[in-house]
Short mmCIF file of C-alpha atoms in Angstrom, two decimals:
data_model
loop_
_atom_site.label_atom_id
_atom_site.label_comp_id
_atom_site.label_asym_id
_atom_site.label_seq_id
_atom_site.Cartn_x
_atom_site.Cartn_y
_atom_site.Cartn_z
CA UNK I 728 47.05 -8.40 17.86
CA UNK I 729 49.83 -5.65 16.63
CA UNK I 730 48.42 -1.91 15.99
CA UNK I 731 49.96 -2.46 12.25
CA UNK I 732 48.24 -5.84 11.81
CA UNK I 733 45.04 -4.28 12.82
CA UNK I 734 44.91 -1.55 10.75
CA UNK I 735 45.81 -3.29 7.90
CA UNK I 736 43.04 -5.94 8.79
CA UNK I 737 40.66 -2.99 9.25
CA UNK I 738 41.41 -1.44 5.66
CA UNK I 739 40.47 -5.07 4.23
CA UNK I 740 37.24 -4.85 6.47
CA UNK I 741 36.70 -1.41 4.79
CA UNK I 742 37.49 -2.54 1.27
CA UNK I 743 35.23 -5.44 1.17
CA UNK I 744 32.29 -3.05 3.18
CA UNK I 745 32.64 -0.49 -0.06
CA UNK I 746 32.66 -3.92 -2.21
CA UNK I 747 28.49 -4.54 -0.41
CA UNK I 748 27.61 -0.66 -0.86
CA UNK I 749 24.31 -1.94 -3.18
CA UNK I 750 22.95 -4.20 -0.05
CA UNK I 751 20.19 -2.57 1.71
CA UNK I 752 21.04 -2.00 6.09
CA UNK I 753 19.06 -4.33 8.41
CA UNK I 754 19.20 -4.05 12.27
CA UNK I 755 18.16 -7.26 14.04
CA UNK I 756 17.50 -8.30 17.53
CA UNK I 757 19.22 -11.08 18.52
CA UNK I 758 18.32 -13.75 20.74
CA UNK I 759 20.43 -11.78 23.75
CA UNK I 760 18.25 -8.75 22.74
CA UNK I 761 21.16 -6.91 21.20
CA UNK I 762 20.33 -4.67 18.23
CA UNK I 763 22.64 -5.32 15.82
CA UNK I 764 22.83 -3.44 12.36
CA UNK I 765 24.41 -4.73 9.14
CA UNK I 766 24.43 -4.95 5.57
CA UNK I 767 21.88 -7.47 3.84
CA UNK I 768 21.83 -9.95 2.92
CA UNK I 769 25.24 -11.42 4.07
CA UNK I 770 27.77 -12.13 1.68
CA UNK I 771 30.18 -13.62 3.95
CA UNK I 772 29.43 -15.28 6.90
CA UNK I 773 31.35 -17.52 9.52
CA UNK I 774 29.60 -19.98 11.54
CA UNK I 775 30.93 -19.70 15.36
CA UNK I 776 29.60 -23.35 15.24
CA UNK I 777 29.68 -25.83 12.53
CA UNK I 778 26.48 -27.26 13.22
CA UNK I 779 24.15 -24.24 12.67
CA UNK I 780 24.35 -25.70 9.26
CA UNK I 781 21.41 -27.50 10.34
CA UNK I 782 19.43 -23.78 10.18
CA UNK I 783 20.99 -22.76 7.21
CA UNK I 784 20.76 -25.48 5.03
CA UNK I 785 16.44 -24.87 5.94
CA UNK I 786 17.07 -21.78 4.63
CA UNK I 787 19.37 -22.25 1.62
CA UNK I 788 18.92 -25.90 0.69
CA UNK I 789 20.04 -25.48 -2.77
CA UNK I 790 23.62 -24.59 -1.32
CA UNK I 791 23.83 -23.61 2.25
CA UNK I 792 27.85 -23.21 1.70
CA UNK I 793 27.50 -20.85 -0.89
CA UNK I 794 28.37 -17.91 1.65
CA UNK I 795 30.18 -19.54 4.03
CA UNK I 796 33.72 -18.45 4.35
CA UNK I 797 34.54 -20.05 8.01
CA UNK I 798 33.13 -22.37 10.17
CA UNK I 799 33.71 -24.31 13.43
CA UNK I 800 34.88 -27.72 13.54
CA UNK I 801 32.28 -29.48 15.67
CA UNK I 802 30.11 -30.74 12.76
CA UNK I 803 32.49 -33.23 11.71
CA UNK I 804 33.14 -34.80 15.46
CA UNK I 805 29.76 -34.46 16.73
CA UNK I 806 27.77 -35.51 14.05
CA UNK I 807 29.62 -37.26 11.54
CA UNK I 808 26.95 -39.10 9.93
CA UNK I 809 25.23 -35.67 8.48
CA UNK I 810 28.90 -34.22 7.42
CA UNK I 811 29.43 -37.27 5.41
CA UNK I 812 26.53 -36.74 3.59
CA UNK I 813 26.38 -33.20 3.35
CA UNK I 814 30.25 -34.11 1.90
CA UNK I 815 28.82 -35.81 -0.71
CA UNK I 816 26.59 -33.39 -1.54
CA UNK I 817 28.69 -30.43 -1.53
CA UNK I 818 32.54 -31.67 -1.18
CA UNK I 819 33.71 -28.35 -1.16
CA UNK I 820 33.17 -27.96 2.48
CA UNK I 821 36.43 -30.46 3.11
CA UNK I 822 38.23 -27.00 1.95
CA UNK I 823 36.31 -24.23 4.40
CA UNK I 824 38.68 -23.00 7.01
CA UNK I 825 37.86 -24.14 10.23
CA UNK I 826 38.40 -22.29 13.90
CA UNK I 827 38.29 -23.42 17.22
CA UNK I 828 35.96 -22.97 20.03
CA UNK I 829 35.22 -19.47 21.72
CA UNK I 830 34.59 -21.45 24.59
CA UNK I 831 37.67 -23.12 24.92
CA UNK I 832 39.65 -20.10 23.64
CA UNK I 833 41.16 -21.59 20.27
CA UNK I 834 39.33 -18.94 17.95
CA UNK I 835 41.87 -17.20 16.48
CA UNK I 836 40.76 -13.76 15.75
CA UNK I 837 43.10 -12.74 12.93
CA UNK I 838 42.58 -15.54 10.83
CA UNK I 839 38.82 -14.61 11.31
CA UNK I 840 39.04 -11.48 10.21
CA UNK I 841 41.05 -12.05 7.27
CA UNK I 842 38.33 -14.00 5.58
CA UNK I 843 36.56 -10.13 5.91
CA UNK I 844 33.16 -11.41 6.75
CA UNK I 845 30.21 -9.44 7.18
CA UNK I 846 28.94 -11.41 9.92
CA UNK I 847 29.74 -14.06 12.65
CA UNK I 848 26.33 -15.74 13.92
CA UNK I 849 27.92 -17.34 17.63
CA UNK I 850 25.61 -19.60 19.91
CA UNK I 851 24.49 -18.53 22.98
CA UNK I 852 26.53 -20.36 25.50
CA UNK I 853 29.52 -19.27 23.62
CA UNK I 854 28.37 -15.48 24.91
CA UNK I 855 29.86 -15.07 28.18
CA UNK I 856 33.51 -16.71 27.13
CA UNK I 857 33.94 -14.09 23.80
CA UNK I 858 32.68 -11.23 26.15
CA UNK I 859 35.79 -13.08 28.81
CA UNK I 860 38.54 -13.03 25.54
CA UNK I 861 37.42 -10.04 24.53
CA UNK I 862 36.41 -11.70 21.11
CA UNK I 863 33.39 -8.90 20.56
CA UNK I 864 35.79 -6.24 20.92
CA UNK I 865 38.29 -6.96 18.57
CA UNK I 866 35.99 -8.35 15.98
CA UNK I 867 33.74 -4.65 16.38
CA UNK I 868 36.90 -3.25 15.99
CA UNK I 869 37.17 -4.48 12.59
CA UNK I 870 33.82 -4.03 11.85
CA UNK I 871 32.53 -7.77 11.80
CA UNK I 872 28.85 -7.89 13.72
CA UNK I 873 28.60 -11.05 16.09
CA UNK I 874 24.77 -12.26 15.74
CA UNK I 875 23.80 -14.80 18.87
CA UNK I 876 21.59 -17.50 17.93
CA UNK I 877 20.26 -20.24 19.97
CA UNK I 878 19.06 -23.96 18.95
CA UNK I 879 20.62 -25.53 22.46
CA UNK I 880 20.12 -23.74 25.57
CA UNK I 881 16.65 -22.72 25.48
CA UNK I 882 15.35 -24.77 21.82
CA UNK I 883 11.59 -24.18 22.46
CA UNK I 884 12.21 -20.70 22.99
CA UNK I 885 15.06 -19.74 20.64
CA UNK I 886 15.07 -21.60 17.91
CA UNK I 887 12.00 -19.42 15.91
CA UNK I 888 13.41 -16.31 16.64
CA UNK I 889 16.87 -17.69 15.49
CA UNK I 890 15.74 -19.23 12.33
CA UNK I 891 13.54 -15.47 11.82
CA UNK I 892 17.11 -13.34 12.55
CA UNK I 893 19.27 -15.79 10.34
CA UNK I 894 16.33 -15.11 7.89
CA UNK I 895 16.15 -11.70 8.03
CA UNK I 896 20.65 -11.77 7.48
CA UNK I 897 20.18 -13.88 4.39
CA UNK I 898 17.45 -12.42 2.92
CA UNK I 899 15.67 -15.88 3.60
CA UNK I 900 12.38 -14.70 5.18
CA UNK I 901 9.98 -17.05 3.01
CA UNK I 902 12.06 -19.79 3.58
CA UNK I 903 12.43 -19.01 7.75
CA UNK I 904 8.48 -18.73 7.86
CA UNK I 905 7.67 -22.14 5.92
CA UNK I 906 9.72 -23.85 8.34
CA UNK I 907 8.80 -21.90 11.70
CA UNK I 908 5.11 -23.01 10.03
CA UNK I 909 6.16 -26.80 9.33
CA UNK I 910 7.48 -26.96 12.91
CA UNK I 911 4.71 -25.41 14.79
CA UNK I 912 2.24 -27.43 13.59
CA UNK I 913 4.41 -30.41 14.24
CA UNK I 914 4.56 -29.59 17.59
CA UNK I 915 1.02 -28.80 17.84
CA UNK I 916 0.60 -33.06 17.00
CA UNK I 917 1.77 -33.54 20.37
CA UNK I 918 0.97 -30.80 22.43
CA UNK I 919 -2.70 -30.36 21.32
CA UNK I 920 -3.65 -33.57 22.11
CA UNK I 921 -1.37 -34.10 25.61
CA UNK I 922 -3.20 -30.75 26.44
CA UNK I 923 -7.06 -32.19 25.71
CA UNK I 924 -6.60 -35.56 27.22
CA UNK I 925 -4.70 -34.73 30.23
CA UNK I 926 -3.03 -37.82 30.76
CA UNK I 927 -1.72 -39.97 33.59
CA UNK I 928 2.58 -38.98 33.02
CA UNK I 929 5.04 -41.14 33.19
CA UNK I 930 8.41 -40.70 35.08
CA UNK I 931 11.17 -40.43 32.48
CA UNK I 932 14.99 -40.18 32.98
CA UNK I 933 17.06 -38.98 29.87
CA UNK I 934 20.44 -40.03 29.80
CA UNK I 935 22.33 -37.56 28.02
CA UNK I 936 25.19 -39.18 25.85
CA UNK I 937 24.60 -42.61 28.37
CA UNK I 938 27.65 -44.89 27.63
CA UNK I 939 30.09 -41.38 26.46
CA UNK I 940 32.26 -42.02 29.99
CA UNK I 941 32.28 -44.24 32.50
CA UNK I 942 30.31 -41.82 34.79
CA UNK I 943 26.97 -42.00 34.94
CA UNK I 944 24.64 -39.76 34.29
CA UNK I 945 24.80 -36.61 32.82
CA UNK I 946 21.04 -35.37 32.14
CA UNK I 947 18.78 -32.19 31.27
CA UNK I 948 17.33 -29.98 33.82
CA UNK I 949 13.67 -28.41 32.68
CA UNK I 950 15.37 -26.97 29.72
CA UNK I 951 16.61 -29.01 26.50
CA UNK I 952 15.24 -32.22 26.08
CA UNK I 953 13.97 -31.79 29.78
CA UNK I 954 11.16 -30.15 28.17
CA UNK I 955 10.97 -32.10 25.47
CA UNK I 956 9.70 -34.78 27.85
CA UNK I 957 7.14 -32.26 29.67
CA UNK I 958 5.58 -31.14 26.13
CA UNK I 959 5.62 -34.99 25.35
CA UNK I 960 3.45 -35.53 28.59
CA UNK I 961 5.97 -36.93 30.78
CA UNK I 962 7.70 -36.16 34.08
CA UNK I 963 11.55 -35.50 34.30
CA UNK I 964 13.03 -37.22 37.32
CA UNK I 965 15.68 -34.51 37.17
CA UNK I 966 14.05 -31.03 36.89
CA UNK I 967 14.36 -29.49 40.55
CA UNK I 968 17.49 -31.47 40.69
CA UNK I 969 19.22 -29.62 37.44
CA UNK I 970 18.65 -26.23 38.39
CA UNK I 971 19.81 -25.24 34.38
CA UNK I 972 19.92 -27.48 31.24
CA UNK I 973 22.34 -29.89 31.76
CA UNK I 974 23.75 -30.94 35.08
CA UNK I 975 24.34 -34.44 36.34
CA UNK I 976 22.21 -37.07 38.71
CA UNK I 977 24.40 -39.89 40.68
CA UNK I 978 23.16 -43.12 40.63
CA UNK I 979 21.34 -43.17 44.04
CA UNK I 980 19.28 -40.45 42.76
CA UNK I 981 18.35 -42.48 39.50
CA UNK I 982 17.34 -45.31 41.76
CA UNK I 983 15.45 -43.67 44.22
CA UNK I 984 13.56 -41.88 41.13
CA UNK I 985 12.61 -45.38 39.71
CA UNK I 986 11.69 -43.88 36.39
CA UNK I 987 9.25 -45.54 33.82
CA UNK I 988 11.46 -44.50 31.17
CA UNK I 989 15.14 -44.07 30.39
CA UNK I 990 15.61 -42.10 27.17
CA UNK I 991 19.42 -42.55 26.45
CA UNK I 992 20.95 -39.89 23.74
CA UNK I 993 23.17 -41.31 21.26
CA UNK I 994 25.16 -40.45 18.32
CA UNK I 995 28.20 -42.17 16.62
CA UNK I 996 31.40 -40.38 18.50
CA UNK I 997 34.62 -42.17 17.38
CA UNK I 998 36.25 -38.71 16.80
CA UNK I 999 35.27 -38.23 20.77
CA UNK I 1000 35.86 -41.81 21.79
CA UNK I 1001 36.97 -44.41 19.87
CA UNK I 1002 34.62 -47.90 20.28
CA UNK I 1003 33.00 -46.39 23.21
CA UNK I 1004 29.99 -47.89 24.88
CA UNK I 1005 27.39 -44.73 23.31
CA UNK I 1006 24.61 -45.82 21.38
CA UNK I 1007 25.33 -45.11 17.66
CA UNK I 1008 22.18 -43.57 16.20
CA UNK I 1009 22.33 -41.08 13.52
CA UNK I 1010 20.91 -41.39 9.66
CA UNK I 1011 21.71 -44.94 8.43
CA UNK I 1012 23.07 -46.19 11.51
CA UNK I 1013 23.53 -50.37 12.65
CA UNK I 1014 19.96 -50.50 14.16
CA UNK I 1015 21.22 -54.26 15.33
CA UNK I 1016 24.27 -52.60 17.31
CA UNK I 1017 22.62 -49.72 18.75
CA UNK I 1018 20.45 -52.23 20.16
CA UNK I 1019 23.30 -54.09 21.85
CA UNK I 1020 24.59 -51.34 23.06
CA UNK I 1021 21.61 -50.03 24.43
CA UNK I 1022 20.93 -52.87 26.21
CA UNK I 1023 24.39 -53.20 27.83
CA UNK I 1024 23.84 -50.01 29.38
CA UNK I 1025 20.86 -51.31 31.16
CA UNK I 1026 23.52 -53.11 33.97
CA UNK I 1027 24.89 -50.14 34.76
CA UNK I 1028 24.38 -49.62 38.67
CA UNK I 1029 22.71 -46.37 37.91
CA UNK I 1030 19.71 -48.98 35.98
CA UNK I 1031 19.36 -51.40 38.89
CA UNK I 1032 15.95 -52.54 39.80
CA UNK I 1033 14.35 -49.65 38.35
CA UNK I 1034 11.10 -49.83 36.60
CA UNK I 1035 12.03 -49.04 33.24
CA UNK I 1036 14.32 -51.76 32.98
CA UNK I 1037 12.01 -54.47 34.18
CA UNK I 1038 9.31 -53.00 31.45
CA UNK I 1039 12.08 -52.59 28.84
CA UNK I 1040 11.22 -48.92 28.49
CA UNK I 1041 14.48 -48.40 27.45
CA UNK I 1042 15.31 -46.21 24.62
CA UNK I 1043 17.84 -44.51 22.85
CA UNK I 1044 17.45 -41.22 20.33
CA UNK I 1045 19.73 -39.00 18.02
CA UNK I 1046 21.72 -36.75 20.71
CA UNK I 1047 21.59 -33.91 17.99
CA UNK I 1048 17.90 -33.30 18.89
CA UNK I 1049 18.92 -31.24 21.61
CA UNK I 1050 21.34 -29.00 18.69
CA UNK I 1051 19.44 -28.80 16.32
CA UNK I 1052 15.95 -27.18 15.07
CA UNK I 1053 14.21 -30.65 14.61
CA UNK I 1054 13.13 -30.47 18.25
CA UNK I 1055 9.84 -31.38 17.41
CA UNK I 1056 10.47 -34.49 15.76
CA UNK I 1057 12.16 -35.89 19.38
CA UNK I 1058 8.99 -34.50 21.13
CA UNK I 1059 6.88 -36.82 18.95
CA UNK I 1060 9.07 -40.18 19.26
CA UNK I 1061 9.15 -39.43 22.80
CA UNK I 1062 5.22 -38.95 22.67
CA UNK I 1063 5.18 -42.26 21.08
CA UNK I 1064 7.15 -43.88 23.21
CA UNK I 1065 5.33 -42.43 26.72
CA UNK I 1066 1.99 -42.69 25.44
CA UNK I 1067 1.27 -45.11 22.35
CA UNK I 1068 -2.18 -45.55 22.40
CA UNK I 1069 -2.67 -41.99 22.36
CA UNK I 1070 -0.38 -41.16 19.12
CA UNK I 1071 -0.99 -44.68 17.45
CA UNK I 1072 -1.43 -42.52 14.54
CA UNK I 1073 1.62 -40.35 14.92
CA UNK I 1074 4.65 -41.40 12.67
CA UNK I 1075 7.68 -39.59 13.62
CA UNK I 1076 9.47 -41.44 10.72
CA UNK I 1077 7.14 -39.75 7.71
CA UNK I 1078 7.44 -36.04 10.01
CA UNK I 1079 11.37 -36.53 9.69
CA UNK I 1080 11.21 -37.54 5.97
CA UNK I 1081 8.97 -34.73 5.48
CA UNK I 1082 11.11 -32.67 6.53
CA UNK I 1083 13.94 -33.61 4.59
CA UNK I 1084 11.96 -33.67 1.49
CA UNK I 1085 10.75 -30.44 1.83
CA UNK I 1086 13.24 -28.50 3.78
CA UNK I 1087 17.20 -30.15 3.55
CA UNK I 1088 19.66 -30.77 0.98
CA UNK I 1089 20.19 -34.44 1.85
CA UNK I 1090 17.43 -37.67 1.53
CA UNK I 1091 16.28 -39.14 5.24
CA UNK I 1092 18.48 -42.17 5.90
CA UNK I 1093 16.64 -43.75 9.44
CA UNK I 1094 18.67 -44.31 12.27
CA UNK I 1095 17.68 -42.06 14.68
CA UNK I 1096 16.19 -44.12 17.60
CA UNK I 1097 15.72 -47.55 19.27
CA UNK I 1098 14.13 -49.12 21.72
CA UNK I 1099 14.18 -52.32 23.65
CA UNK I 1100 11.04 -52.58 22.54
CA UNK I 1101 12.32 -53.24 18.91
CA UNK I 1102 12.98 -56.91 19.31
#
């Protein structure tokens, strides 16, 4: 960045700060633990990834765009099913500028900063490559705040304190605790009674994105949806394989495992790749092909002779669950499916309509799992 570009960038940073003089100062701890003080509630905020629309459209269902001046591009290619319909909803997203990835190094700094916002919330595994690019710097040199946030790498732990600090930015704090309220108690469904009947648990393998490559298998650790299957009363064949969230098992290990369960994550990925063997669940999804396809990834070498095959304890769910602060609603279907006679009465359908109803601008299409079972 030139010395005369940034101080020119800088004096628009200035003008817009004198422009939010009448907003009241906040400092916030983000999920990192880094104090961060701004102006409140944000005016203008960039989204470091597209899909933290998911938190903000909890808080701000009326129009969670209405301050967005920036955002990622991953919403569209990982989860195109929700853009279309929050499209619909509010078209003019087709027009917000879009960056690439901190990760990957395409985030282009000056065109950031010349939307002036007054904040950029990032994800957590995005921390490490802006500290590498020096993102942080040059963004605190213009006076733009990074807030870390964190629905992916830890949800069970981050995602309250996320939705609290994105409350706190917005000046959404009623709307933060009805949710963090809804969602405990959710949770509670499943954990209270896991917890008081102690059950036998079954050995589960989740396939993360099963059918996305050729390889097999990419799969959660104890974090992620690793947990998801512990609070749902089950055993992970991979945790003290995966030392972190995501890592990988090979086939032999699968095998040897002989899981009762394979939980395959899906989603509908043509912008990823085209007609590829995934499991396409997601709101109004084919339930009919997502069944094919699930079961054609049942002959994979990965799936022979194991126990969850011969039961047809094979299932697929919404990939997104591990994105996205819906956790709980995964940790119930996956209750469901490890132990149905104890949550006969547990409908993870009318929890995820709930939700919608209550909390999100767009109606509850299903879609978002299949089983074998479902013949």
């Amino acid at each position: 960045m030139t010395s005369s570009l940034l101080k020119t960038l800088i004096g628009m940073a200035a003008v817009v700060s004198c422009t939010t003089a009448a907003a009241d100062s906040v400092t916030v701890t983000d999920v990192t633990g880094r104090e961060v003080t701004l102006e409140a509630p944000a005016e203008r905020v960039i989204l470091g990834e597209g899909r933290q629309i998911y938190l903000l459209g909890l808080l701000e269902p009326e129009d969670p765009f209405a301050h967005i001046v920036g955002w990622r591009e991953d919403f569209f290619q990982a989860d195109p099913d929700n853009y279309a319909r929050y499209a619909e909803r509010f078209p003019e997203i087709e027009a917000l500028p879009t960056f690439g990835g901190f990760k990957d190094g395409t985030f282009d700094v000056e065109q950031a900063a010349s939307l002036t916002p007054d904040v950029v919330f990032m994800n957590l595994e995005a921390k490490a490559a802006t500290e590498d690019a020096a993102y942080d710097d040059k963004l605190a040199q213009l006076g733009i705040p990074i807030i870390y946030v964190d629905f992916r790498e830890d949800p069970i732990e981050h995602t309250i304190p996320s939705m609290r600090i994105m409350g706190q930015v917005m000046n959404d704090e009623a709307a933060a605790e009805e949710f963090i309220d809804f969602a405990e108690a959710q949770l509670a469904r499943v954990t209270d009674v896991i917890n008081e009947a102690n059950p036998e648990r079954p050995s589960v393998f989740i396939d993360r994105a099963g059918g996305y490559s050729d390889e097999c298998c990419m799969s959660f650790g104890p974090g992620n949806f690793g947990e998801y299957v512990t609070l749902a009363g089950g055993i992970n064949i991979a945790d003290g394989i995966i030392p972190g969230s995501f890592g990988t098992l090979n086939p032999e290990q699968i095998i040897a495992a002989n899981p009762d369960h394979v939980v395959v994550t899906g989603g509908n990925w043509d912008a990823y790749v085209p007609g590829g063997a995934w499991v396409g669940v997601g709101p109004g999804s084919d339930m009919q092909a997502a069944h094919a396809k699930l079961e054609a990834l049942t002959s994979r070498t990965a799936m022979t002779g194991i126990q969850a095959v011969e039961d047809g304890n094979f299932h697929a769910i919404w990939h997104q669950f591990y994105n996205s602060p819906y956790y709980f609603v995964a940790i119930q279907q996956l209750a469901k499916w490890l132990h149905p006679s104890l949550f006969e009465d547990l409908d993870p359908e009318a929890t995820m309509q709930e939700l919608h109803d209550r909390f999100l601008p767009i109606n509850y299409e299903p879609g978002y799992w299949v089983s074998l079972h479902d013949d």
